[in-house]
mmCIF file of C-alpha atoms in Angstrom:
data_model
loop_
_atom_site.group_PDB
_atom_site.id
_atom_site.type_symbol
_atom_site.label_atom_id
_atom_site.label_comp_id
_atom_site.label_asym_id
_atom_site.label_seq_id
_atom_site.Cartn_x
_atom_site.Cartn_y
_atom_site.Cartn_z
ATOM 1 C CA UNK A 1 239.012 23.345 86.576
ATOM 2 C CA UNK A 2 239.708 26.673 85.752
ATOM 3 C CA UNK A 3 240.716 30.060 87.976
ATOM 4 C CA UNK A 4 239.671 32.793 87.315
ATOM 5 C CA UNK A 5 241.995 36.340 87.880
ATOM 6 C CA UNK A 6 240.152 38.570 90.672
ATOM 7 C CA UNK A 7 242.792 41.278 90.795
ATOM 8 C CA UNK A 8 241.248 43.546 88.298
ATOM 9 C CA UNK A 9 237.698 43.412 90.503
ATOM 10 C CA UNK A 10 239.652 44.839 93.697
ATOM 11 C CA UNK A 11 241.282 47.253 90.923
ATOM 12 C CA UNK A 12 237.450 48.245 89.495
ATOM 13 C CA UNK A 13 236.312 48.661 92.900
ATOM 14 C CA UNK A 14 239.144 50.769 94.153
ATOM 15 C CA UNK A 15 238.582 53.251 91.241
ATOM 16 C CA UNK A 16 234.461 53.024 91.998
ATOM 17 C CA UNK A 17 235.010 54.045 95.336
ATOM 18 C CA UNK A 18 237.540 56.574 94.562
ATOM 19 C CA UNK A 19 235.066 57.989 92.197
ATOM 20 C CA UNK A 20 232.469 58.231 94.314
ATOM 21 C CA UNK A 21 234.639 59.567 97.337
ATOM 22 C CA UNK A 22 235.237 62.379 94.709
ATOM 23 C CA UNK A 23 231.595 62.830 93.612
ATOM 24 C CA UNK A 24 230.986 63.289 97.312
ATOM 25 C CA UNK A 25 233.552 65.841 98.042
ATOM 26 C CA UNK A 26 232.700 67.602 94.686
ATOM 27 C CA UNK A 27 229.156 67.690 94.190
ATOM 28 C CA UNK A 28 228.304 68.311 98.304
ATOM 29 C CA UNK A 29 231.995 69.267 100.746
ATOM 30 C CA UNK A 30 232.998 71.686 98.494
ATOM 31 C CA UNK A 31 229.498 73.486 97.729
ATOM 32 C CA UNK A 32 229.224 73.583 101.736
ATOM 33 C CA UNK A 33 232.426 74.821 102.075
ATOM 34 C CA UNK A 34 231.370 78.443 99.832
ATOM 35 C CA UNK A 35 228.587 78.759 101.423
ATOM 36 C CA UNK A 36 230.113 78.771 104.995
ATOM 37 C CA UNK A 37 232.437 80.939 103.384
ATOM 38 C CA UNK A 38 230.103 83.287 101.763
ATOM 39 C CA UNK A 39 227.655 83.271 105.120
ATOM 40 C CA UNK A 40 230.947 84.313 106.964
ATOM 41 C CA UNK A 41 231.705 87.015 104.697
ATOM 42 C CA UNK A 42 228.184 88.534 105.020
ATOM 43 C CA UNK A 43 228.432 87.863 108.663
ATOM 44 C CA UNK A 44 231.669 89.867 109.062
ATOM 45 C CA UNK A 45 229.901 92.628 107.012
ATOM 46 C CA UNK A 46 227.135 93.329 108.735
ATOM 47 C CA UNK A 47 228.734 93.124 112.068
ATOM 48 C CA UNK A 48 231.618 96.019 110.729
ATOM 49 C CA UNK A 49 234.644 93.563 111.483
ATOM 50 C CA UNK A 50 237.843 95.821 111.253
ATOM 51 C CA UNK A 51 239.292 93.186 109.450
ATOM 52 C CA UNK A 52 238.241 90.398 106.881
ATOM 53 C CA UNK A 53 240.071 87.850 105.118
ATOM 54 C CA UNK A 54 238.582 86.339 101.975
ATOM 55 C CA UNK A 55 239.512 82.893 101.005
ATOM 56 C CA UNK A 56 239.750 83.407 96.812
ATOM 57 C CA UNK A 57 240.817 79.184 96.654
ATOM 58 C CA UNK A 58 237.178 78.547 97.510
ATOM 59 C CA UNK A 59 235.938 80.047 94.589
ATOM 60 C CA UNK A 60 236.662 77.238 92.559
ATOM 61 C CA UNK A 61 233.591 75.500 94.441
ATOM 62 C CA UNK A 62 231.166 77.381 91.767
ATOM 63 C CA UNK A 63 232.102 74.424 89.170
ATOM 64 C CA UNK A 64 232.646 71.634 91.819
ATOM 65 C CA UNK A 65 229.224 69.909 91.148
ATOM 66 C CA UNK A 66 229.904 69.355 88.121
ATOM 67 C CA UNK A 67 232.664 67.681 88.576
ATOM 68 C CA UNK A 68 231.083 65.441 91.276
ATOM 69 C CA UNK A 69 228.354 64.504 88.679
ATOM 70 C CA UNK A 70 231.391 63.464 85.385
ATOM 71 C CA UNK A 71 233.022 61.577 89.138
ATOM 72 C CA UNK A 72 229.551 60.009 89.760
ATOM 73 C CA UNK A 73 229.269 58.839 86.155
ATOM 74 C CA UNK A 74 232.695 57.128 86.136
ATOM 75 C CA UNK A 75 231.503 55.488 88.874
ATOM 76 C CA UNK A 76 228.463 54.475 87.627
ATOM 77 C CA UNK A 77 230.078 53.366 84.464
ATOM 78 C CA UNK A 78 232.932 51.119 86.425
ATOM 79 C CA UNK A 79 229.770 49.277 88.397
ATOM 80 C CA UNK A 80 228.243 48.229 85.429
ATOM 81 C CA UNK A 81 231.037 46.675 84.419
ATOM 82 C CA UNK A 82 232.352 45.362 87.925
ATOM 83 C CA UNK A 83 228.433 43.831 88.370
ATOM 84 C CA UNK A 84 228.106 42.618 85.044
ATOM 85 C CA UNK A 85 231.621 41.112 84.133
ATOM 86 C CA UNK A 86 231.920 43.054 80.755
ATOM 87 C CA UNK A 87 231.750 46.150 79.007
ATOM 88 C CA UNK A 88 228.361 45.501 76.824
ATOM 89 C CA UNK A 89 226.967 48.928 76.882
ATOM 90 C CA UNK A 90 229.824 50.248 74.564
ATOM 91 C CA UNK A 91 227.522 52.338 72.708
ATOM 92 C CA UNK A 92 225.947 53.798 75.556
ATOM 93 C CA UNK A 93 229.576 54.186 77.629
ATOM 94 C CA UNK A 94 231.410 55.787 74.917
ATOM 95 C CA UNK A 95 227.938 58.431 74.878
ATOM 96 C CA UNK A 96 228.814 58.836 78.903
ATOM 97 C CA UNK A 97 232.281 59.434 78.375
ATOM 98 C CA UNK A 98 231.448 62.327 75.659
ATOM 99 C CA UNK A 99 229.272 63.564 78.680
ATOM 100 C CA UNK A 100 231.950 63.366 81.107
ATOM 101 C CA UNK A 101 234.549 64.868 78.736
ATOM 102 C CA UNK A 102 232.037 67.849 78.428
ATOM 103 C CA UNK A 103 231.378 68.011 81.811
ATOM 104 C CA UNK A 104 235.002 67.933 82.982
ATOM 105 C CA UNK A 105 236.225 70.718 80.613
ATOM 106 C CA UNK A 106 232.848 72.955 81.585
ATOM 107 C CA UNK A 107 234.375 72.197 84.872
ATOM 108 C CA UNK A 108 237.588 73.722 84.406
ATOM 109 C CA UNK A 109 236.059 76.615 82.761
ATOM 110 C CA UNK A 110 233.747 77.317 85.292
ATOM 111 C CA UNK A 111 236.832 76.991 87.562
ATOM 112 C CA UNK A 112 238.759 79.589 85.923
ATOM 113 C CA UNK A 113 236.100 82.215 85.357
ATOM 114 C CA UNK A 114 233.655 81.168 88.318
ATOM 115 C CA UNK A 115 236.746 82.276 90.336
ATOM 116 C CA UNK A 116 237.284 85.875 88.665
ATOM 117 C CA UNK A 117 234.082 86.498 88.311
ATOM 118 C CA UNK A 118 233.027 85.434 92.308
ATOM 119 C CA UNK A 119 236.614 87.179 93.805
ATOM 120 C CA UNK A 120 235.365 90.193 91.775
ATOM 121 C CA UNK A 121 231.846 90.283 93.097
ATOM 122 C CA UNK A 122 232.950 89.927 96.314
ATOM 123 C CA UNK A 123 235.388 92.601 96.093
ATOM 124 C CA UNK A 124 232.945 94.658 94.787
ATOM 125 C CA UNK A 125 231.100 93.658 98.074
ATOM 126 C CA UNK A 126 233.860 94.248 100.443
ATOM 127 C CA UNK A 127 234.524 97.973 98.546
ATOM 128 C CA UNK A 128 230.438 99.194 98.427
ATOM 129 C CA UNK A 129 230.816 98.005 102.112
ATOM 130 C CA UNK A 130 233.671 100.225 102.835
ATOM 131 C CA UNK A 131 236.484 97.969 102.991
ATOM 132 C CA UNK A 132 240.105 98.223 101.677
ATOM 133 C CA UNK A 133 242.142 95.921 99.867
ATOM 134 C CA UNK A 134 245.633 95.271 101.379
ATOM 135 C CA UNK A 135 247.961 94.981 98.466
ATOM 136 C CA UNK A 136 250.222 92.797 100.849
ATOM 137 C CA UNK A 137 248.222 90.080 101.580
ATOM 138 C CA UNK A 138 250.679 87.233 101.582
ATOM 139 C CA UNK A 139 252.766 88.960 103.878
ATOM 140 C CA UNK A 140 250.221 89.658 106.582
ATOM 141 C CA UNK A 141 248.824 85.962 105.750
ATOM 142 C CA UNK A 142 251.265 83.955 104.298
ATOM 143 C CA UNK A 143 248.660 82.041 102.531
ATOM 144 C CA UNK A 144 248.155 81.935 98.782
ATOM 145 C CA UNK A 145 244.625 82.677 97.972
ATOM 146 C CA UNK A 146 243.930 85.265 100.792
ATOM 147 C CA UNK A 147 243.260 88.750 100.540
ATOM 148 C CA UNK A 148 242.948 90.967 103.195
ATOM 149 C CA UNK A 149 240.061 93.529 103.417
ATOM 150 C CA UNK A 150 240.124 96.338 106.573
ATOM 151 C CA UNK A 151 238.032 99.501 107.089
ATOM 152 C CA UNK A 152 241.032 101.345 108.022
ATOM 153 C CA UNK A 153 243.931 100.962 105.523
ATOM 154 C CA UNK A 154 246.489 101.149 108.881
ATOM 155 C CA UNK A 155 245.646 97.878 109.783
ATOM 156 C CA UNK A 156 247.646 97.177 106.520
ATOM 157 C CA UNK A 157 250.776 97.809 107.907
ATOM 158 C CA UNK A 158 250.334 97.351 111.614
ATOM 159 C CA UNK A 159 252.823 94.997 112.945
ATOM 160 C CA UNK A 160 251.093 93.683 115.493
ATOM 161 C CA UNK A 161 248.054 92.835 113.127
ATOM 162 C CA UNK A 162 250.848 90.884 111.265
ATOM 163 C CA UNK A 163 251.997 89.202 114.338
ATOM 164 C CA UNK A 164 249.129 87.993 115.248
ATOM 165 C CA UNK A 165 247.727 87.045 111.698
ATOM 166 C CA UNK A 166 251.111 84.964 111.350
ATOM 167 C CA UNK A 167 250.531 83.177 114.474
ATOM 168 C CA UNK A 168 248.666 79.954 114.246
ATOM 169 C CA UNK A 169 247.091 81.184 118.401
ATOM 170 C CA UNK A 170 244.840 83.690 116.702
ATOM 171 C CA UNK A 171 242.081 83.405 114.098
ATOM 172 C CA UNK A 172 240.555 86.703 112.640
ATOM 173 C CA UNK A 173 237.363 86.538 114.590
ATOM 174 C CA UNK A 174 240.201 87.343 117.873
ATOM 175 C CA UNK A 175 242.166 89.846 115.570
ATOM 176 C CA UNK A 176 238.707 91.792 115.136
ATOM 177 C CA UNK A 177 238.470 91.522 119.037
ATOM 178 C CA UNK A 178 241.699 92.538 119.831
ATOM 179 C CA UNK A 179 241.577 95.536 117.062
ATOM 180 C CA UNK A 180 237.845 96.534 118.460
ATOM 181 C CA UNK A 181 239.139 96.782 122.073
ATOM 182 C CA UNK A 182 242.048 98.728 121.085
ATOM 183 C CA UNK A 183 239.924 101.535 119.776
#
């Protein structure tokens, strides 16, 4: 009677899953992500908030569904081969792992220049719509990938802005509140 090793199933099936996890979050969390981020940007716009902060890390969500569809092919690959016992479509899998390969480095170019060219359209955006750019971002948000856009280049400096943008009590939306009943 013979045993047979299960271990590198629960192994296969771990990765699958983790694939897939990252195929969802990829290809459909991220994309939704931008666009609430892009539909709150337009929102601020049009409703002349005294203040904006742009998120420039979710920029990187141009190239995100392509990396959820190389995820969804690694997953696809490691079923085949989870269902099946073996690896018999080499000639096809070493075809999907070209695909991937491409897919995954169109990814990270995408990534890189997706991001410069978005954060530049929208700043483009944010100037024709008669916003500033703080240069001192991180210090009024102490996030990386923030910049700060106001319609009056004060609120740049103001300390109380500052406060309140370093306190985790206030989000913008109650910064453009404040700053609108203050005028």
């Amino acid at each position: 009677m013979t045993t047979h090793d299960h271990s590198g199933n629960w192994t296969l099936l771990f990765c699958i899953m983790f694939f897939i996890v990252l195929a969802f979050f990829a290809g459909i969390v991220g994309p939704y992500l931008l666009h609430l981020e892009l539909q709150h940007n337009l929102r601020s716009i049009e409703t002349l908030s005294p203040l904006l902060v742009q998120d420039t890390g979710l920029t990187i969500m141009y190239s995100a569904p392509l990396g959820g569809v190389a995820f969804f092919i690694m997953a696809l690959i490691g079923s085949h081969r989870l269902i099946t016992g073996n690896s018999s479509l080499n000639n096809i899998r070493d075809k999907f792992v070209k695909i991937v390969a491409f897919l995954i480095m169109l990814g990270l170019v995408g990534i890189w220049l997706g991001r410069h060219v978005a954060n530049n359209y929208w700043g483009n955006v944010f100037q024709k719509a008669e916003y500033t750019r703080c240069t001192n971002s991180l210090f009024i948000t102490s996030r990386w990938f923030s910049v700060v856009w106001v319609q009056d280049p004060v609120l740049c400096r103001d300390k109380d802005v500052h406060r309140m943008m370093m306190s985790s009590q206030f989000r913008v939306e109650d910064i453009n509140n404040y700053l609108r009943e203050s005028e």
